[in-house]
CSV table of C-alpha atoms in Angstrom, one decimal:
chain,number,residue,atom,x,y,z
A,14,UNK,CA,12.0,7.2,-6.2
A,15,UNK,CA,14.1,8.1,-3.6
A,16,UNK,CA,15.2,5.4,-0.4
A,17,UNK,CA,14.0,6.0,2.9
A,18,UNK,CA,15.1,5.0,6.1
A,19,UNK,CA,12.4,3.8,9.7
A,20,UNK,CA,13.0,2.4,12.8
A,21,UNK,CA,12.1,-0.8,13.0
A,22,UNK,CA,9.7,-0.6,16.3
A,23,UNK,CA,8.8,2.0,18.6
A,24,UNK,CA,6.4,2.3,21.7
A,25,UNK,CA,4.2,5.0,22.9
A,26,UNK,CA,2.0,5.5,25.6
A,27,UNK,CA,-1.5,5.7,25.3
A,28,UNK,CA,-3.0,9.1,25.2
A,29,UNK,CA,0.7,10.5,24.0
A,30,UNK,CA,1.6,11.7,21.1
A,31,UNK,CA,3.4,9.0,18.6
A,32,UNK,CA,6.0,10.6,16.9
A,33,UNK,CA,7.5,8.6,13.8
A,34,UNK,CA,10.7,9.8,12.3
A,35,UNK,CA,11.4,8.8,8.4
A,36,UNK,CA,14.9,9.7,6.8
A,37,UNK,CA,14.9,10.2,2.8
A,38,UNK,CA,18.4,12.2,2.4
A,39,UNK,CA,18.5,11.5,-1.4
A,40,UNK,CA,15.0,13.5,-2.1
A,41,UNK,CA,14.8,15.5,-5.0
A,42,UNK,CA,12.6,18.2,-4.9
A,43,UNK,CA,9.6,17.2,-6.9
A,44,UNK,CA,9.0,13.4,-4.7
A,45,UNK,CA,6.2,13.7,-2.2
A,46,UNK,CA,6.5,11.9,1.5
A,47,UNK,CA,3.7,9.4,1.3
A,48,UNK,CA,2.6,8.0,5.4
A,49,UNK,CA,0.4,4.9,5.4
A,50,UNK,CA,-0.4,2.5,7.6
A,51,UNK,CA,-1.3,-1.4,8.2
A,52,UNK,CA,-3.0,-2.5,11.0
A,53,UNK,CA,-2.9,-6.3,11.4
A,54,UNK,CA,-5.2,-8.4,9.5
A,55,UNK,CA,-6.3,-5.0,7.0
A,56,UNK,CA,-4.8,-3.6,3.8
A,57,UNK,CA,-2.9,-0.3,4.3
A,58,UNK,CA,-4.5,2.7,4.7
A,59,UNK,CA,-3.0,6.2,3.6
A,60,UNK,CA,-2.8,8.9,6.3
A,61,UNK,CA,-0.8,11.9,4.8
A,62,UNK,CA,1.4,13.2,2.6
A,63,UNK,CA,3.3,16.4,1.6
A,64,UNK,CA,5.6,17.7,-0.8
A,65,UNK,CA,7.4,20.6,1.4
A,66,UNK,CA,4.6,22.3,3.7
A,67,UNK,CA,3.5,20.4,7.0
A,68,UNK,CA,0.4,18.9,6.4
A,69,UNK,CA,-2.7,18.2,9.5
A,70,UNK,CA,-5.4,16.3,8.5
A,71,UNK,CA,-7.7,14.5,11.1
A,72,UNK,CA,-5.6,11.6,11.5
A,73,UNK,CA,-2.0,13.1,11.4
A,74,UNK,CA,0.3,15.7,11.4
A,75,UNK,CA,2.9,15.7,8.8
A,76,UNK,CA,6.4,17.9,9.7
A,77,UNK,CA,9.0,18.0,6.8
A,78,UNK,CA,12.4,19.6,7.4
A,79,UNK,CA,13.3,22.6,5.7
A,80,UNK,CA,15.9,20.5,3.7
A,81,UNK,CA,13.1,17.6,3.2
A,82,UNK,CA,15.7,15.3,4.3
A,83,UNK,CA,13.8,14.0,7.1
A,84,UNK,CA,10.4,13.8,8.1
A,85,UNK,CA,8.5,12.9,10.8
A,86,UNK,CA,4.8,11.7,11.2
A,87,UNK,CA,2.6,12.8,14.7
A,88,UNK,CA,-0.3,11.2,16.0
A,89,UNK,CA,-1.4,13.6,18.8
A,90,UNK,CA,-3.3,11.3,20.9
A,91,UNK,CA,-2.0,7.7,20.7
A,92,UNK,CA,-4.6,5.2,21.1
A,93,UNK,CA,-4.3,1.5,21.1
A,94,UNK,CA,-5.9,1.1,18.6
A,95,UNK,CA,-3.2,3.1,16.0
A,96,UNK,CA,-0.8,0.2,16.6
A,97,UNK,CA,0.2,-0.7,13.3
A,98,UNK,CA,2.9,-1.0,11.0
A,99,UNK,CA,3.7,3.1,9.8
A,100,UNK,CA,5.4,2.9,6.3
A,101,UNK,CA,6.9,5.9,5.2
A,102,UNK,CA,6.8,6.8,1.2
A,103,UNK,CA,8.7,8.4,-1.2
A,104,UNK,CA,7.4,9.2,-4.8
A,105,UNK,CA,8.1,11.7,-7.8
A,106,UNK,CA,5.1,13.2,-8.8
A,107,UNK,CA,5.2,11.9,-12.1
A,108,UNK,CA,5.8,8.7,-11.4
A,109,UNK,CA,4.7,6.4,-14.4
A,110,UNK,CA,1.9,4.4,-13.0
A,111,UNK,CA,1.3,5.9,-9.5
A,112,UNK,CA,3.6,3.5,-8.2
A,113,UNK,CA,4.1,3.0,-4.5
A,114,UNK,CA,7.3,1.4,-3.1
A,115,UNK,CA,6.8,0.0,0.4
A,116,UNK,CA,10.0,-0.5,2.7
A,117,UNK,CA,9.8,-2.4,6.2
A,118,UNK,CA,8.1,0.1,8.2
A,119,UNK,CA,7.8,1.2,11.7
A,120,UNK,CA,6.2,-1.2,14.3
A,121,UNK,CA,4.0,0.9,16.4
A,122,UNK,CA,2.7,-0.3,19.9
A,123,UNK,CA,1.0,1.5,21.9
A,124,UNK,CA,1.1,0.7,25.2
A,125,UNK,CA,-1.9,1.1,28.3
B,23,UNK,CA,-14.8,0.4,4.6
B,24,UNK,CA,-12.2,1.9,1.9
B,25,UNK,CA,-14.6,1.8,-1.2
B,26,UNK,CA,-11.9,-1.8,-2.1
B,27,UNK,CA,-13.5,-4.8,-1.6
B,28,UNK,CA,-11.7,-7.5,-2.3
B,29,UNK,CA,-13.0,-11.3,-2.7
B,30,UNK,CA,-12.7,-14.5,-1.2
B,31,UNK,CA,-10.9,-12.7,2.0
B,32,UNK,CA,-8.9,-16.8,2.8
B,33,UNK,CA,-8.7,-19.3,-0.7
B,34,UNK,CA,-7.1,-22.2,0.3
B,35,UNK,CA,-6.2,-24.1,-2.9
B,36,UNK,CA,-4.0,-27.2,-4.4
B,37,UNK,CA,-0.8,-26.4,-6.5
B,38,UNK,CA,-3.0,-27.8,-9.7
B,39,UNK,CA,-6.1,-25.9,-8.9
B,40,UNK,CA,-7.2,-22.9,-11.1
B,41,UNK,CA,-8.5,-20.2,-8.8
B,42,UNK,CA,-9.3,-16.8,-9.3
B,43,UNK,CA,-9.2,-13.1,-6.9
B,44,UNK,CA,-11.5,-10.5,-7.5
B,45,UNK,CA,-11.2,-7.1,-6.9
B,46,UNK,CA,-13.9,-4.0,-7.0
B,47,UNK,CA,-13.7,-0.5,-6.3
B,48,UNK,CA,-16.5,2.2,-5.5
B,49,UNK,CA,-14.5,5.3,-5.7
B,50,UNK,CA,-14.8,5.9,-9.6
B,51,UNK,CA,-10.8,5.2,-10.1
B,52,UNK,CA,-9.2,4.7,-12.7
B,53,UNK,CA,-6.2,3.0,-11.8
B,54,UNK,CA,-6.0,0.0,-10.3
B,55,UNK,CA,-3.1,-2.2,-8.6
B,56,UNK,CA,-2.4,-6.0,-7.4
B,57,UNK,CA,0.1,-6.2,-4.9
B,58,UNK,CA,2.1,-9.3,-2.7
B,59,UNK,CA,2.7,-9.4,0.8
B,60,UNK,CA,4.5,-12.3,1.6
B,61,UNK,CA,5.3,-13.0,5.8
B,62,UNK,CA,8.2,-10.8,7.1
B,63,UNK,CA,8.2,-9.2,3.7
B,64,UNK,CA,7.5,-5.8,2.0
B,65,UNK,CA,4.8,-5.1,-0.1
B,66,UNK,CA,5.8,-6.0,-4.0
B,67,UNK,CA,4.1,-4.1,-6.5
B,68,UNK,CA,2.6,-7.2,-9.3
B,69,UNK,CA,0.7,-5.5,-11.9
B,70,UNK,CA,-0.9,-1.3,-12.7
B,71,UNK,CA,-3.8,-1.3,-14.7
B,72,UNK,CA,-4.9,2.5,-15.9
B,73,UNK,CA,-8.0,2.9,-17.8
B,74,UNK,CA,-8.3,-0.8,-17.8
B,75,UNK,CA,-4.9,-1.1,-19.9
B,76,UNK,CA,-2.2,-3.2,-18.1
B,77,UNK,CA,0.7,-0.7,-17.8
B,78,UNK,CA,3.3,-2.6,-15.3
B,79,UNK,CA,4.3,-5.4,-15.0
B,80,UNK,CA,6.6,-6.5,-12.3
B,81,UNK,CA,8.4,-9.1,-13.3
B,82,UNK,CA,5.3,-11.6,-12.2
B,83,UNK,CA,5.7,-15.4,-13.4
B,84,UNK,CA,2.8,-16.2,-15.8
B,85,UNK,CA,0.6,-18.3,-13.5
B,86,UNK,CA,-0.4,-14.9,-12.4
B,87,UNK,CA,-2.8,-13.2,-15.1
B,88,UNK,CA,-4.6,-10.5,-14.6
B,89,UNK,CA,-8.0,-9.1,-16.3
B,90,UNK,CA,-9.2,-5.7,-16.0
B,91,UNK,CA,-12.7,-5.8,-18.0
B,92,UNK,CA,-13.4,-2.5,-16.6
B,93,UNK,CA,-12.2,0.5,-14.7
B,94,UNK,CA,-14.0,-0.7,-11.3
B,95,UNK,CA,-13.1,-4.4,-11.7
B,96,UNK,CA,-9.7,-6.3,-11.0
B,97,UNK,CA,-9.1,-10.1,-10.9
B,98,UNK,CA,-5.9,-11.8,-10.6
B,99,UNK,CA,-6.4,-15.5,-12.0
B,100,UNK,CA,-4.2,-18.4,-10.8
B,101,UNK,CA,-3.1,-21.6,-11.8
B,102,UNK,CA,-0.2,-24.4,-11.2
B,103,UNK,CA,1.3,-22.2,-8.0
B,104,UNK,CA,3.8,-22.4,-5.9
B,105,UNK,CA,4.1,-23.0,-2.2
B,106,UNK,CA,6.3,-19.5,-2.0
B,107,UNK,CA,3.4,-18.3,-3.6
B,108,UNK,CA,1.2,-18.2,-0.2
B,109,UNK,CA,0.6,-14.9,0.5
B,110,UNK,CA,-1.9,-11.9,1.4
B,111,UNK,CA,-2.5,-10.6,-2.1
B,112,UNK,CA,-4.0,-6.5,-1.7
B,113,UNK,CA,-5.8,-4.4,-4.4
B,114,UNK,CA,-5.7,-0.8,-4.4
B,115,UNK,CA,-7.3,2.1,-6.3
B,116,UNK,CA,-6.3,5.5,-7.0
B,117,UNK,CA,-8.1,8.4,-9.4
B,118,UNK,CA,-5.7,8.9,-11.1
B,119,UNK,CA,-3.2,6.2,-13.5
B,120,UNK,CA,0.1,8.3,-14.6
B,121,UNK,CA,1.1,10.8,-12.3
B,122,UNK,CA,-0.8,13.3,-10.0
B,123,UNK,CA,-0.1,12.6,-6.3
B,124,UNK,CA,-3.7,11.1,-5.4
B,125,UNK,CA,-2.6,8.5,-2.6
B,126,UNK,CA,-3.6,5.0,-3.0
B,127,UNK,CA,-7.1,2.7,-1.4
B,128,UNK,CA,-6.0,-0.9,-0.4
B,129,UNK,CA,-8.7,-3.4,0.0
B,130,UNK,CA,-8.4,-6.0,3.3
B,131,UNK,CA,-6.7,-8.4,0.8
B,132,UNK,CA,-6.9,-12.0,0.2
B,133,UNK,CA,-4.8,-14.5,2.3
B,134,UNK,CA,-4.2,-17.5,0.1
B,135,UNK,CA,-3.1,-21.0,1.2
B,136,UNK,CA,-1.4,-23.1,-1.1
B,137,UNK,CA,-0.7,-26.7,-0.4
């Protein structure tokens, strides 16, 4: 499965939209973006996840570049309650075993 | 609620204690995973279960076994650990084992002490 790059932390303002940017150059074109999430204290939770169409669900908006080099994850409406750890996935669809590989993640705080 | 619940939630235990972690899922899965966070650590993938047959294993040292009796049901049974073995330990589920692109259901995890 292909690497992929986070910032380490970000902030965002509560009420703004979080935008989290995820770099995986060395796609290939049959790995989906996987977007979960760990909020302190709980197990991860998945939010999205695409293969080459942007994706909306009722937590997220997902936006993959036209090259799927990059992608970036949107919560519209920060609230302080999303701050949480935002790990960003790659994974081949026919991964043996469904396997997830988690990196270090983005450090979300949202801020009053 | 994520349909993973995972029990006891804190196990504090001796390095010569035998303790086990047990795992259930209500989301008629068939997959299911046991996974280590340790502090300022990723996630490491232990062990994938599919259809209740144990289909990875990562390299786990053998005081970690695992049983899956059935498709809802995981437990991770320990014995003789380490102190570098404290750790939240996670489950997750997914409907599907090889393949597919059905995302994965973590339970809250267990945070386990060892002294």
């Amino acid at each position: 499965d292909a690497k992929t790059t986070q910032p380490t932390s970000m902030d965002c303002a509560e009420g703004r939209a979080a935008n989290l940017p995820c770099n995986h150059s060395t796609i290939s074109g049959n790995e989906y973006v996987y977007w979960y999430r760990q909020i302190h204290s709980q197990g991860p939770q998945y939010i999205i996840h695409g293969l080459k169409n942007n994706e909306t669900n009722e937590m997220a908006s997902l936006i993959i570049t036209e090259d799927r080099k990059s992608s970036t994850l949107i919560l519209p409406h920060a609230t302080l309650r999303d701050t949480a750890v935002y790990y960003c996935i790659v994974r081949h669809r026919n991964n043996a075993g469904n396997m997830l590989t988690f990196g270090g993640g983005t450090r979300l705080m949202v801020k009053p | 609620e994520t349909g993973v619940t995972q029990t006891p939630r804190h196990l504090v235990m001796g390095m010569t204690n035998k303790k086990s972690l047990k795992c259930e899922q209500h989301l008629g899965h068939n997959a299911m995973y046991w996974y280590k966070q340790s502090a300022k650590k990723p996630l490491e993938l232990m062990f994938v279960y599919n259809f209740k047959e144990q289909t990875e294993n990562n390299s786990v040292p053998s005081r970690f076994s695992p049983e899956c009796p059935n498709s809802s049901h995981l437990f991770l049974h320990l014995h003789t650990l380490q102190p570098e073995d404290s750790a939240l330990y996670l489950c997750a589920s997914s409907p599907r084992g090889a393949g597919g692109n059905q995302p994965q259901h973590f339970g809250d995890g267990t945070r386990l002490s060892i002294l």
